[in-house]
């Protein structure tokens, strides 16, 4: 295995109006904020798993006992819905939350997306802090200011751009994260390599084990890459679209699996892994992406993610779902593709016949 130069880390990455702070420094800042705060109430949003596994870790890092009102939601994407927001808004309201309250979201992407949206809309906006506890939420959902919920099976259909006061990243939370969830987060990291940094992609693809303790500087690099992209294009009018690589198909596949009772629910990373293989195929056909690199990408993803059976009839429904994707307009499906690793290109149309061929390639 090749030796890679260590990634240069500092404690904080500045991201639009918010800051992503790592490890001990993050708790120093949080402790200072809580010590000096003038919040009327402190709310802590968890799901049932982060309540069980992460809350104790979090409270143990605080140097003073604070009175938190803990609000728990059920775990999982199926609960990232407006009904859950209603319950959280009501709980905050009944517990006396006002405009001077603070909400801390301790959880994976579901908790940070939903909690961010609840905070942005409760009394027209209260301050909030994200403490991502899954790998996916650390490397992806933690930066960029996107919050929101699904509308039925339609992913992230309702939401707002809003920035947390700070994002606190501590890999200790990953110790209790199930292995398949860890792999799900890795998919976004692999995407960051593919769209922006070939050395990072090589490093991730050559990793022999996925262990939380080995991930610290890699998480940092992913946050850095995502942050560079969103800083240049915060509202997704151009460059930011490269973050959707693998997601146009991936989101539709995720939604389709979510609404089929006979299908297992696919994790976000598992769905976008399929999306990335298929969209790499589209890249070969539409943008001159090298065929041998496509084979390498397919092999790397096959190594981490179980094969999922998708029939061509099911693909018709998936293509139908892509029409609802927010990134599409005038009924056309737009893809962010690659001309090579770290050479993305966006707003590329693919017809249904080619998408079918991409599925055939995935299945081969
Ligand atoms: N806002 C954004 O920019 C952005 C980016 C990417 C993904 N997302 C969203 O993030 C969501 C996916 O995030 P996710 O994969 O974190 O999902 P998730 O929040 O459902 O977490 C996955 C599972 O892991 C559990 N979990 C989380 N941390 C844990 C820990 N430390 N120990 C034990 N269990 C733990 C959760 O309870 C859940 O069961 C999707 O809804 C996706 O749309 C948002």
mmCIF file of C-alpha atoms and ligand atoms in Angstrom:
data_model
loop_
_atom_site.group_PDB
_atom_site.id
_atom_site.type_symbol
_atom_site.label_atom_id
_atom_site.label_comp_id
_atom_site.label_asym_id
_atom_site.label_seq_id
_atom_site.Cartn_x
_atom_site.Cartn_y
_atom_site.Cartn_z
ATOM 1 C CA UNK A 1 0.000 0.000 0.000
ATOM 2 C CA UNK A 2 1.198 3.507 -0.855
ATOM 3 C CA UNK A 3 2.131 5.978 1.892
ATOM 4 C CA UNK A 4 0.213 9.237 1.800
ATOM 5 C CA UNK A 5 1.229 12.612 3.176
ATOM 6 C CA UNK A 6 -0.746 13.483 6.319
ATOM 7 C CA UNK A 7 -3.564 15.960 5.795
ATOM 8 C CA UNK A 8 -2.893 19.313 7.468
ATOM 9 C CA UNK A 9 -5.606 19.911 9.997
ATOM 10 C CA UNK A 10 -6.524 22.973 11.975
ATOM 11 C CA UNK A 11 -9.155 22.932 14.711
ATOM 12 C CA UNK A 12 -11.744 24.939 12.798
ATOM 13 C CA UNK A 13 -13.070 25.163 9.266
ATOM 14 C CA UNK A 14 -14.986 28.356 8.564
ATOM 15 C CA UNK A 15 -18.083 27.634 6.553
ATOM 16 C CA UNK A 16 -20.299 30.540 5.454
ATOM 17 C CA UNK A 17 -21.829 31.961 8.636
ATOM 18 C CA UNK A 18 -20.987 28.913 10.685
ATOM 19 C CA UNK A 19 -17.891 27.089 11.927
ATOM 20 C CA UNK A 20 -17.033 23.402 11.924
ATOM 21 C CA UNK A 21 -14.892 22.719 14.970
ATOM 22 C CA UNK A 22 -13.060 19.486 15.665
ATOM 23 C CA UNK A 23 -12.417 17.499 18.840
ATOM 24 C CA UNK A 24 -11.300 19.135 22.089
ATOM 25 C CA UNK A 25 -11.375 22.655 20.698
ATOM 26 C CA UNK A 26 -15.045 22.148 19.852
ATOM 27 C CA UNK A 27 -15.924 21.358 23.464
ATOM 28 C CA UNK A 28 -13.850 24.303 24.705
ATOM 29 C CA UNK A 29 -15.979 26.580 22.512
ATOM 30 C CA UNK A 30 -19.238 24.878 23.408
ATOM 31 C CA UNK A 31 -18.448 25.019 27.111
ATOM 32 C CA UNK A 32 -17.629 28.718 26.780
ATOM 33 C CA UNK A 33 -20.832 29.392 24.902
ATOM 34 C CA UNK A 34 -22.954 27.558 27.462
ATOM 35 C CA UNK A 35 -21.121 29.165 30.380
ATOM 36 C CA UNK A 36 -21.686 32.675 29.043
ATOM 37 C CA UNK A 37 -25.001 32.110 27.377
ATOM 38 C CA UNK A 38 -28.127 34.105 27.732
ATOM 39 C CA UNK A 39 -30.400 31.427 26.355
ATOM 40 C CA UNK A 40 -33.801 31.192 27.982
ATOM 41 C CA UNK A 41 -33.868 27.402 27.507
ATOM 42 C CA UNK A 42 -31.552 24.707 26.198
ATOM 43 C CA UNK A 43 -33.109 21.986 24.060
ATOM 44 C CA UNK A 44 -31.328 18.841 22.957
ATOM 45 C CA UNK A 45 -32.776 16.862 20.046
ATOM 46 C CA UNK A 46 -31.857 13.178 19.812
ATOM 47 C CA UNK A 47 -33.282 10.088 18.191
ATOM 48 C CA UNK A 48 -33.761 6.886 20.106
ATOM 49 C CA UNK A 49 -30.279 5.579 19.195
ATOM 50 C CA UNK A 50 -28.344 8.752 19.841
ATOM 51 C CA UNK A 51 -30.281 9.078 23.095
ATOM 52 C CA UNK A 52 -29.012 5.653 24.067
ATOM 53 C CA UNK A 53 -25.444 5.807 22.720
ATOM 54 C CA UNK A 54 -24.371 9.442 22.333
ATOM 55 C CA UNK A 55 -26.089 11.478 25.008
ATOM 56 C CA UNK A 56 -23.906 10.169 27.813
ATOM 57 C CA UNK A 57 -20.735 10.849 25.788
ATOM 58 C CA UNK A 58 -21.942 14.373 25.080
ATOM 59 C CA UNK A 59 -22.883 15.192 28.671
ATOM 60 C CA UNK A 60 -19.536 13.783 29.830
ATOM 61 C CA UNK A 61 -17.715 16.376 27.718
ATOM 62 C CA UNK A 62 -19.397 19.343 29.372
ATOM 63 C CA UNK A 63 -17.547 20.874 32.276
ATOM 64 C CA UNK A 64 -20.706 21.984 34.021
ATOM 65 C CA UNK A 65 -24.168 20.538 34.490
ATOM 66 C CA UNK A 66 -26.723 22.390 32.388
ATOM 67 C CA UNK A 67 -30.445 21.932 32.356
ATOM 68 C CA UNK A 68 -31.330 20.490 28.961
ATOM 69 C CA UNK A 69 -34.850 19.682 27.844
ATOM 70 C CA UNK A 70 -34.317 16.464 25.912
ATOM 71 C CA UNK A 71 -36.601 15.796 22.955
ATOM 72 C CA UNK A 72 -36.435 12.367 21.370
ATOM 73 C CA UNK A 73 -37.706 11.418 17.918
ATOM 74 C CA UNK A 74 -37.884 7.926 16.425
ATOM 75 C CA UNK A 75 -34.769 6.942 14.452
ATOM 76 C CA UNK A 76 -34.616 6.640 10.689
ATOM 77 C CA UNK A 77 -35.374 8.325 7.399
ATOM 78 C CA UNK A 78 -39.051 7.290 7.557
ATOM 79 C CA UNK A 79 -39.456 9.855 10.363
ATOM 80 C CA UNK A 80 -37.819 12.752 8.520
ATOM 81 C CA UNK A 81 -41.294 14.108 7.861
ATOM 82 C CA UNK A 82 -43.263 17.222 8.673
ATOM 83 C CA UNK A 83 -45.340 15.254 11.251
ATOM 84 C CA UNK A 84 -42.185 14.744 13.307
ATOM 85 C CA UNK A 85 -41.424 18.476 13.059
ATOM 86 C CA UNK A 86 -44.907 19.222 14.368
ATOM 87 C CA UNK A 87 -44.196 17.033 17.377
ATOM 88 C CA UNK A 88 -40.855 18.744 18.003
ATOM 89 C CA UNK A 89 -42.290 22.271 17.546
ATOM 90 C CA UNK A 90 -45.096 21.354 19.983
ATOM 91 C CA UNK A 91 -42.654 19.908 22.510
ATOM 92 C CA UNK A 92 -40.476 23.042 22.363
ATOM 93 C CA UNK A 93 -43.544 25.226 22.715
ATOM 94 C CA UNK A 94 -45.008 23.232 25.645
ATOM 95 C CA UNK A 95 -41.642 23.292 27.391
ATOM 96 C CA UNK A 96 -41.579 27.070 27.210
ATOM 97 C CA UNK A 97 -39.261 27.602 24.233
ATOM 98 C CA UNK A 98 -39.069 31.168 22.950
ATOM 99 C CA UNK A 99 -36.913 33.142 20.518
ATOM 100 C CA UNK A 100 -33.985 33.085 22.919
ATOM 101 C CA UNK A 101 -33.875 29.292 23.135
ATOM 102 C CA UNK A 102 -31.030 27.175 21.774
ATOM 103 C CA UNK A 103 -31.497 23.816 20.066
ATOM 104 C CA UNK A 104 -28.621 21.326 19.974
ATOM 105 C CA UNK A 105 -29.075 18.549 17.416
ATOM 106 C CA UNK A 106 -27.217 15.420 18.479
ATOM 107 C CA UNK A 107 -27.563 12.763 15.828
ATOM 108 C CA UNK A 108 -27.169 11.618 12.271
ATOM 109 C CA UNK A 109 -28.322 13.466 9.171
ATOM 110 C CA UNK A 110 -31.987 12.919 10.000
ATOM 111 C CA UNK A 111 -31.663 14.692 13.352
ATOM 112 C CA UNK A 112 -29.463 17.517 11.990
ATOM 113 C CA UNK A 113 -31.621 18.055 8.854
ATOM 114 C CA UNK A 114 -34.903 17.957 10.758
ATOM 115 C CA UNK A 115 -33.593 19.784 13.828
ATOM 116 C CA UNK A 116 -32.082 22.520 11.664
ATOM 117 C CA UNK A 117 -35.400 22.982 9.888
ATOM 118 C CA UNK A 118 -37.324 23.031 13.179
ATOM 119 C CA UNK A 119 -34.920 25.657 14.557
ATOM 120 C CA UNK A 120 -35.061 27.777 11.398
ATOM 121 C CA UNK A 121 -38.840 27.915 11.491
ATOM 122 C CA UNK A 122 -39.749 27.885 15.192
ATOM 123 C CA UNK A 123 -40.825 31.471 15.980
ATOM 124 C CA UNK A 124 -39.165 32.434 12.672
ATOM 125 C CA UNK A 125 -35.829 31.087 13.783
ATOM 126 C CA UNK A 126 -33.858 30.194 16.887
ATOM 127 C CA UNK A 127 -30.147 29.445 17.172
ATOM 128 C CA UNK A 128 -28.999 25.873 16.796
ATOM 129 C CA UNK A 129 -25.848 23.773 16.979
ATOM 130 C CA UNK A 130 -25.217 20.529 15.113
ATOM 131 C CA UNK A 131 -23.307 17.660 16.658
ATOM 132 C CA UNK A 132 -23.225 15.002 13.951
ATOM 133 C CA UNK A 133 -22.891 11.480 15.309
ATOM 134 C CA UNK A 134 -22.874 9.408 12.115
ATOM 135 C CA UNK A 135 -20.046 9.436 9.585
ATOM 136 C CA UNK A 136 -22.434 10.637 6.916
ATOM 137 C CA UNK A 137 -23.608 13.575 8.919
ATOM 138 C CA UNK A 138 -20.018 14.488 9.857
ATOM 139 C CA UNK A 139 -18.704 14.556 6.303
ATOM 140 C CA UNK A 140 -21.751 15.807 4.508
ATOM 141 C CA UNK A 141 -24.876 16.927 6.367
ATOM 142 C CA UNK A 142 -22.718 18.992 8.774
ATOM 143 C CA UNK A 143 -21.719 21.597 6.187
ATOM 144 C CA UNK A 144 -23.638 23.552 3.632
ATOM 145 C CA UNK A 145 -26.665 24.897 5.449
ATOM 146 C CA UNK A 146 -29.234 22.594 3.881
ATOM 147 C CA UNK A 147 -32.007 21.571 6.260
ATOM 148 C CA UNK A 148 -35.386 20.021 5.688
ATOM 149 C CA UNK A 149 -37.614 16.996 5.575
ATOM 150 C CA UNK A 150 -38.986 14.540 3.049
ATOM 151 C CA UNK A 151 -42.486 14.873 1.619
ATOM 152 C CA UNK A 152 -43.767 11.306 1.659
ATOM 153 C CA UNK A 153 -41.143 9.434 -0.328
ATOM 154 C CA UNK A 154 -39.776 12.566 -1.998
ATOM 155 C CA UNK A 155 -36.401 13.300 -0.468
ATOM 156 C CA UNK A 156 -35.735 16.710 1.085
ATOM 157 C CA UNK A 157 -38.679 18.259 -0.731
ATOM 158 C CA UNK A 158 -39.413 20.823 1.998
ATOM 159 C CA UNK A 159 -36.673 22.819 3.674
ATOM 160 C CA UNK A 160 -34.586 25.953 3.966
ATOM 161 C CA UNK A 161 -30.969 27.002 3.763
ATOM 162 C CA UNK A 162 -29.849 28.052 7.226
ATOM 163 C CA UNK A 163 -26.562 27.891 9.109
ATOM 164 C CA UNK A 164 -26.007 26.471 12.581
ATOM 165 C CA UNK A 165 -24.094 28.537 15.091
ATOM 166 C CA UNK A 166 -21.440 25.857 15.059
ATOM 167 C CA UNK A 167 -20.876 22.246 14.067
ATOM 168 C CA UNK A 168 -18.964 20.104 16.519
ATOM 169 C CA UNK A 169 -17.191 17.030 15.127
ATOM 170 C CA UNK A 170 -15.943 14.357 17.517
ATOM 171 C CA UNK A 171 -15.104 10.897 16.151
ATOM 172 C CA UNK A 172 -15.735 9.322 19.549
ATOM 173 C CA UNK A 173 -19.422 9.167 18.603
ATOM 174 C CA UNK A 174 -18.555 6.797 15.766
ATOM 175 C CA UNK A 175 -17.603 4.033 18.202
ATOM 176 C CA UNK A 176 -21.242 3.028 18.610
ATOM 177 C CA UNK A 177 -22.212 3.502 14.954
ATOM 178 C CA UNK A 178 -23.170 0.213 13.222
ATOM 179 C CA UNK A 179 -20.749 -0.925 10.485
ATOM 180 C CA UNK A 180 -23.278 -0.530 7.665
ATOM 181 C CA UNK A 181 -23.888 3.087 8.715
ATOM 182 C CA UNK A 182 -20.145 3.682 8.709
ATOM 183 C CA UNK A 183 -19.994 2.360 5.133
ATOM 184 C CA UNK A 184 -22.901 4.603 4.217
ATOM 185 C CA UNK A 185 -20.891 7.666 5.248
ATOM 186 C CA UNK A 186 -17.861 6.418 3.359
ATOM 187 C CA UNK A 187 -19.845 6.696 0.110
ATOM 188 C CA UNK A 188 -19.972 10.482 0.457
ATOM 189 C CA UNK A 189 -16.249 10.582 1.198
ATOM 190 C CA UNK A 190 -15.528 8.550 -1.918
ATOM 191 C CA UNK A 191 -17.669 11.033 -3.815
ATOM 192 C CA UNK A 192 -15.580 13.917 -2.465
ATOM 193 C CA UNK A 193 -12.466 12.214 -3.827
ATOM 194 C CA UNK A 194 -14.070 11.546 -7.209
ATOM 195 C CA UNK A 195 -15.277 15.088 -7.746
ATOM 196 C CA UNK A 196 -12.321 17.013 -6.343
ATOM 197 C CA UNK A 197 -9.181 15.162 -5.238
ATOM 198 C CA UNK A 198 -7.626 12.151 -6.933
ATOM 199 C CA UNK A 199 -5.071 11.536 -4.165
ATOM 200 C CA UNK A 200 -7.882 11.449 -1.609
ATOM 201 C CA UNK A 201 -9.868 9.040 -3.808
ATOM 202 C CA UNK A 202 -6.814 6.758 -4.153
ATOM 203 C CA UNK A 203 -6.233 6.857 -0.426
ATOM 204 C CA UNK A 204 -9.836 5.930 0.378
ATOM 205 C CA UNK A 205 -9.994 3.218 -2.255
ATOM 206 C CA UNK A 206 -6.823 1.606 -0.939
ATOM 207 C CA UNK A 207 -7.898 1.621 2.696
ATOM 208 C CA UNK A 208 -7.871 -1.921 4.047
ATOM 209 C CA UNK A 209 -10.156 -1.389 7.026
ATOM 210 C CA UNK A 210 -12.862 1.083 7.853
ATOM 211 C CA UNK A 211 -12.213 1.959 11.463
ATOM 212 C CA UNK A 212 -13.397 5.082 13.276
ATOM 213 C CA UNK A 213 -9.973 5.742 14.804
ATOM 214 C CA UNK A 214 -8.389 5.928 11.337
ATOM 215 C CA UNK A 215 -10.922 8.383 10.010
ATOM 216 C CA UNK A 216 -10.148 11.651 11.713
ATOM 217 C CA UNK A 217 -8.027 13.384 9.075
ATOM 218 C CA UNK A 218 -10.104 11.869 6.287
ATOM 219 C CA UNK A 219 -13.263 13.382 7.772
ATOM 220 C CA UNK A 220 -11.429 16.677 7.947
ATOM 221 C CA UNK A 221 -10.476 16.459 4.262
ATOM 222 C CA UNK A 222 -14.059 15.684 3.277
ATOM 223 C CA UNK A 223 -15.411 18.626 5.246
ATOM 224 C CA UNK A 224 -12.735 20.806 3.652
ATOM 225 C CA UNK A 225 -13.686 19.702 0.137
ATOM 226 C CA UNK A 226 -17.402 20.176 0.670
ATOM 227 C CA UNK A 227 -16.770 23.523 2.291
ATOM 228 C CA UNK A 228 -14.614 24.779 -0.613
ATOM 229 C CA UNK A 229 -17.398 23.909 -3.022
ATOM 230 C CA UNK A 230 -20.266 25.471 -1.094
ATOM 231 C CA UNK A 231 -18.295 28.606 -0.326
ATOM 232 C CA UNK A 232 -17.880 29.198 -4.030
ATOM 233 C CA UNK A 233 -21.532 28.504 -4.763
ATOM 234 C CA UNK A 234 -23.725 28.543 -1.634
ATOM 235 C CA UNK A 235 -27.105 28.407 -3.418
ATOM 236 C CA UNK A 236 -26.283 25.759 -6.001
ATOM 237 C CA UNK A 237 -26.397 27.882 -9.105
ATOM 238 C CA UNK A 238 -23.324 26.242 -10.650
ATOM 239 C CA UNK A 239 -20.306 24.534 -9.098
ATOM 240 C CA UNK A 240 -22.201 23.178 -6.072
ATOM 241 C CA UNK A 241 -24.054 20.865 -8.434
ATOM 242 C CA UNK A 242 -20.940 18.639 -8.488
ATOM 243 C CA UNK A 243 -21.897 17.500 -4.992
ATOM 244 C CA UNK A 244 -24.870 15.812 -6.643
ATOM 245 C CA UNK A 245 -22.637 13.350 -8.438
ATOM 246 C CA UNK A 246 -24.302 9.956 -7.924
ATOM 247 C CA UNK A 247 -27.290 11.589 -6.247
ATOM 248 C CA UNK A 248 -29.627 12.177 -9.187
ATOM 249 C CA UNK A 249 -30.052 8.443 -9.629
ATOM 250 C CA UNK A 250 -29.073 7.681 -6.028
ATOM 251 C CA UNK A 251 -31.835 9.782 -4.439
ATOM 252 C CA UNK A 252 -34.464 8.326 -6.755
ATOM 253 C CA UNK A 253 -33.239 4.789 -5.987
ATOM 254 C CA UNK A 254 -33.342 5.592 -2.249
ATOM 255 C CA UNK A 255 -36.900 6.968 -2.537
ATOM 256 C CA UNK A 256 -38.043 3.994 -4.613
ATOM 257 C CA UNK A 257 -36.693 1.459 -2.107
ATOM 258 C CA UNK A 258 -38.227 3.472 0.743
ATOM 259 C CA UNK A 259 -41.744 3.286 -0.673
ATOM 260 C CA UNK A 260 -41.681 -0.405 -1.712
ATOM 261 C CA UNK A 261 -42.827 -2.620 1.178
ATOM 262 C CA UNK A 262 -41.105 -5.681 -0.335
ATOM 263 C CA UNK A 263 -37.705 -3.960 -0.670
ATOM 264 C CA UNK A 264 -35.206 -3.549 2.129
ATOM 265 C CA UNK A 265 -34.658 0.113 2.968
ATOM 266 C CA UNK A 266 -31.424 1.268 1.403
ATOM 267 C CA UNK A 267 -29.121 3.473 3.418
ATOM 268 C CA UNK A 268 -28.347 6.815 1.788
ATOM 269 C CA UNK A 269 -24.749 5.822 1.058
ATOM 270 C CA UNK A 270 -25.777 2.441 -0.355
ATOM 271 C CA UNK A 271 -28.171 4.166 -2.761
ATOM 272 C CA UNK A 272 -25.717 6.810 -3.925
ATOM 273 C CA UNK A 273 -23.018 4.154 -4.349
ATOM 274 C CA UNK A 274 -25.256 2.596 -7.041
ATOM 275 C CA UNK A 275 -25.902 6.105 -8.366
ATOM 276 C CA UNK A 276 -22.161 6.808 -8.628
ATOM 277 C CA UNK A 277 -21.468 3.602 -10.568
ATOM 278 C CA UNK A 278 -24.336 4.321 -12.968
ATOM 279 C CA UNK A 279 -23.439 7.985 -13.364
ATOM 280 C CA UNK A 280 -19.776 7.075 -13.978
ATOM 281 C CA UNK A 281 -21.073 4.913 -16.821
ATOM 282 C CA UNK A 282 -23.073 7.901 -18.147
ATOM 283 C CA UNK A 283 -19.850 9.920 -17.866
ATOM 284 C CA UNK A 284 -18.027 7.461 -20.136
ATOM 285 C CA UNK A 285 -20.783 7.731 -22.716
ATOM 286 C CA UNK A 286 -21.393 11.477 -22.513
ATOM 287 C CA UNK A 287 -18.230 13.245 -21.394
ATOM 288 C CA UNK A 288 -15.297 11.051 -22.391
ATOM 289 C CA UNK A 289 -14.566 9.712 -18.889
ATOM 290 C CA UNK A 290 -11.901 6.955 -19.213
ATOM 291 C CA UNK A 291 -13.406 3.465 -19.405
ATOM 292 C CA UNK A 292 -10.657 1.832 -17.318
ATOM 293 C CA UNK A 293 -11.346 4.288 -14.465
ATOM 294 C CA UNK A 294 -15.021 3.311 -14.638
ATOM 295 C CA UNK A 295 -14.014 -0.311 -14.048
ATOM 296 C CA UNK A 296 -11.884 0.737 -11.064
ATOM 297 C CA UNK A 297 -14.752 2.759 -9.575
ATOM 298 C CA UNK A 298 -17.145 -0.158 -9.967
ATOM 299 C CA UNK A 299 -14.670 -2.505 -8.245
ATOM 300 C CA UNK A 300 -14.137 -0.108 -5.301
ATOM 301 C CA UNK A 301 -17.880 0.277 -4.705
ATOM 302 C CA UNK A 302 -18.524 -3.462 -5.131
ATOM 303 C CA UNK A 303 -15.958 -4.038 -2.397
ATOM 304 C CA UNK A 304 -17.933 -2.000 0.154
ATOM 305 C CA UNK A 305 -21.598 -2.151 -0.879
ATOM 306 C CA UNK A 306 -23.820 -5.183 -1.367
ATOM 307 C CA UNK A 307 -25.283 -5.614 -4.838
ATOM 308 C CA UNK A 308 -28.952 -4.567 -5.070
ATOM 309 C CA UNK A 309 -31.294 -6.116 -7.583
ATOM 310 C CA UNK A 310 -33.144 -3.525 -9.671
ATOM 311 C CA UNK A 311 -35.235 -4.638 -12.669
ATOM 312 C CA UNK A 312 -35.635 -2.481 -15.765
ATOM 313 C CA UNK A 313 -39.338 -2.152 -14.931
ATOM 314 C CA UNK A 314 -38.352 -0.770 -11.525
ATOM 315 C CA UNK A 315 -35.965 1.587 -13.270
ATOM 316 C CA UNK A 316 -38.958 3.136 -15.094
ATOM 317 C CA UNK A 317 -40.440 4.082 -11.687
ATOM 318 C CA UNK A 318 -37.031 5.359 -10.543
ATOM 319 C CA UNK A 319 -36.735 7.546 -13.668
ATOM 320 C CA UNK A 320 -40.243 8.854 -12.946
ATOM 321 C CA UNK A 321 -39.121 9.797 -9.408
ATOM 322 C CA UNK A 322 -36.130 11.701 -10.807
ATOM 323 C CA UNK A 323 -38.546 14.195 -12.342
ATOM 324 C CA UNK A 324 -39.382 15.394 -8.836
ATOM 325 C CA UNK A 325 -35.743 16.056 -8.026
ATOM 326 C CA UNK A 326 -35.269 19.727 -7.133
ATOM 327 C CA UNK A 327 -32.196 19.900 -9.354
ATOM 328 C CA UNK A 328 -34.243 19.306 -12.465
ATOM 329 C CA UNK A 329 -36.155 21.880 -14.367
ATOM 330 C CA UNK A 330 -38.511 21.951 -17.352
ATOM 331 C CA UNK A 331 -39.029 18.195 -17.005
ATOM 332 C CA UNK A 332 -35.397 17.472 -18.003
ATOM 333 C CA UNK A 333 -33.203 15.310 -15.798
ATOM 334 C CA UNK A 334 -29.839 16.973 -15.240
ATOM 335 C CA UNK A 335 -26.771 15.069 -14.116
ATOM 336 C CA UNK A 336 -23.496 16.163 -12.572
ATOM 337 C CA UNK A 337 -20.939 13.886 -14.243
ATOM 338 C CA UNK A 338 -17.176 13.476 -14.467
ATOM 339 C CA UNK A 339 -14.816 14.075 -17.362
ATOM 340 C CA UNK A 340 -12.139 12.452 -15.256
ATOM 341 C CA UNK A 341 -11.485 12.044 -11.524
ATOM 342 C CA UNK A 342 -11.543 15.561 -10.013
ATOM 343 C CA UNK A 343 -12.876 17.003 -13.311
ATOM 344 C CA UNK A 344 -16.617 17.368 -12.817
ATOM 345 C CA UNK A 345 -19.091 18.803 -15.279
ATOM 346 C CA UNK A 346 -22.780 19.552 -14.629
ATOM 347 C CA UNK A 347 -26.144 20.142 -16.301
ATOM 348 C CA UNK A 348 -25.741 17.167 -18.625
ATOM 349 C CA UNK A 349 -28.892 15.459 -19.916
ATOM 350 C CA UNK A 350 -29.113 11.706 -20.405
ATOM 351 C CA UNK A 351 -31.994 9.962 -22.152
ATOM 352 C CA UNK A 352 -33.861 6.996 -20.704
ATOM 353 C CA UNK A 353 -32.226 4.518 -23.074
ATOM 354 C CA UNK A 354 -28.775 5.448 -21.824
ATOM 355 C CA UNK A 355 -29.925 5.324 -18.191
ATOM 356 C CA UNK A 356 -31.176 1.794 -18.886
ATOM 357 C CA UNK A 357 -27.761 0.888 -20.271
ATOM 358 C CA UNK A 358 -26.166 2.308 -17.120
ATOM 359 C CA UNK A 359 -28.344 -0.051 -15.068
ATOM 360 C CA UNK A 360 -27.291 -2.980 -17.257
ATOM 361 C CA UNK A 361 -23.657 -2.012 -16.619
ATOM 362 C CA UNK A 362 -24.259 -1.916 -12.846
ATOM 363 C CA UNK A 363 -25.863 -5.368 -12.984
ATOM 364 C CA UNK A 364 -23.074 -6.993 -15.035
HETATM 365 N N1 LIG B 1 -28.088 18.557 4.836
HETATM 366 C C1 LIG B 1 -27.264 17.987 4.002
HETATM 367 O O1 LIG B 1 -26.465 18.650 3.341
HETATM 368 C C2 LIG B 1 -27.256 16.498 3.884
HETATM 369 C C3 LIG B 1 -26.210 15.866 3.222
HETATM 370 C C4 LIG B 1 -26.208 14.482 3.156
HETATM 371 C C5 LIG B 1 -27.228 13.757 3.724
HETATM 372 N N2 LIG B 1 -28.238 14.408 4.364
HETATM 373 C C6 LIG B 1 -29.339 13.656 4.957
HETATM 374 O O2 LIG B 1 -28.822 12.882 6.026
HETATM 375 C C7 LIG B 1 -29.653 11.729 6.209
HETATM 376 C C8 LIG B 1 -28.790 10.525 6.337
HETATM 377 O O3 LIG B 1 -27.907 10.707 7.419
HETATM 378 P P1 LIG B 1 -27.504 9.497 8.341
HETATM 379 O O4 LIG B 1 -26.965 8.415 7.510
HETATM 380 O O5 LIG B 1 -26.700 10.027 9.435
HETATM 381 O O6 LIG B 1 -28.934 8.986 8.837
HETATM 382 P P2 LIG B 1 -29.585 8.843 10.299
HETATM 383 O O7 LIG B 1 -29.647 10.117 10.977
HETATM 384 O O8 LIG B 1 -30.855 8.101 10.063
HETATM 385 O O9 LIG B 1 -28.561 7.922 11.082
HETATM 386 C C9 LIG B 1 -28.388 6.597 10.686
HETATM 387 C C10 LIG B 1 -28.703 5.631 11.835
HETATM 388 O O10 LIG B 1 -27.609 5.649 12.731
HETATM 389 C C11 LIG B 1 -28.056 5.927 14.048
HETATM 390 N N3 LIG B 1 -26.977 6.640 14.683
HETATM 391 C C12 LIG B 1 -26.496 7.874 14.400
HETATM 392 N N4 LIG B 1 -25.400 8.119 15.109
HETATM 393 C C13 LIG B 1 -25.192 7.044 15.883
HETATM 394 C C14 LIG B 1 -24.174 6.676 16.818
HETATM 395 N N5 LIG B 1 -23.131 7.477 17.048
HETATM 396 N N6 LIG B 1 -24.275 5.485 17.432
HETATM 397 C C15 LIG B 1 -25.292 4.632 17.153
HETATM 398 N N7 LIG B 1 -26.256 4.901 16.255
HETATM 399 C C16 LIG B 1 -26.196 6.093 15.635
HETATM 400 C C17 LIG B 1 -29.335 6.707 13.864
HETATM 401 O O11 LIG B 1 -30.155 6.599 14.990
HETATM 402 C C18 LIG B 1 -29.925 5.988 12.646
HETATM 403 O O12 LIG B 1 -30.560 4.816 13.058
HETATM 404 C C19 LIG B 1 -30.585 11.688 5.018
HETATM 405 O O13 LIG B 1 -31.843 12.125 5.408
HETATM 406 C C20 LIG B 1 -29.963 12.665 4.031
HETATM 407 O O14 LIG B 1 -30.930 13.253 3.179
HETATM 408 C C21 LIG B 1 -28.265 15.754 4.455
#
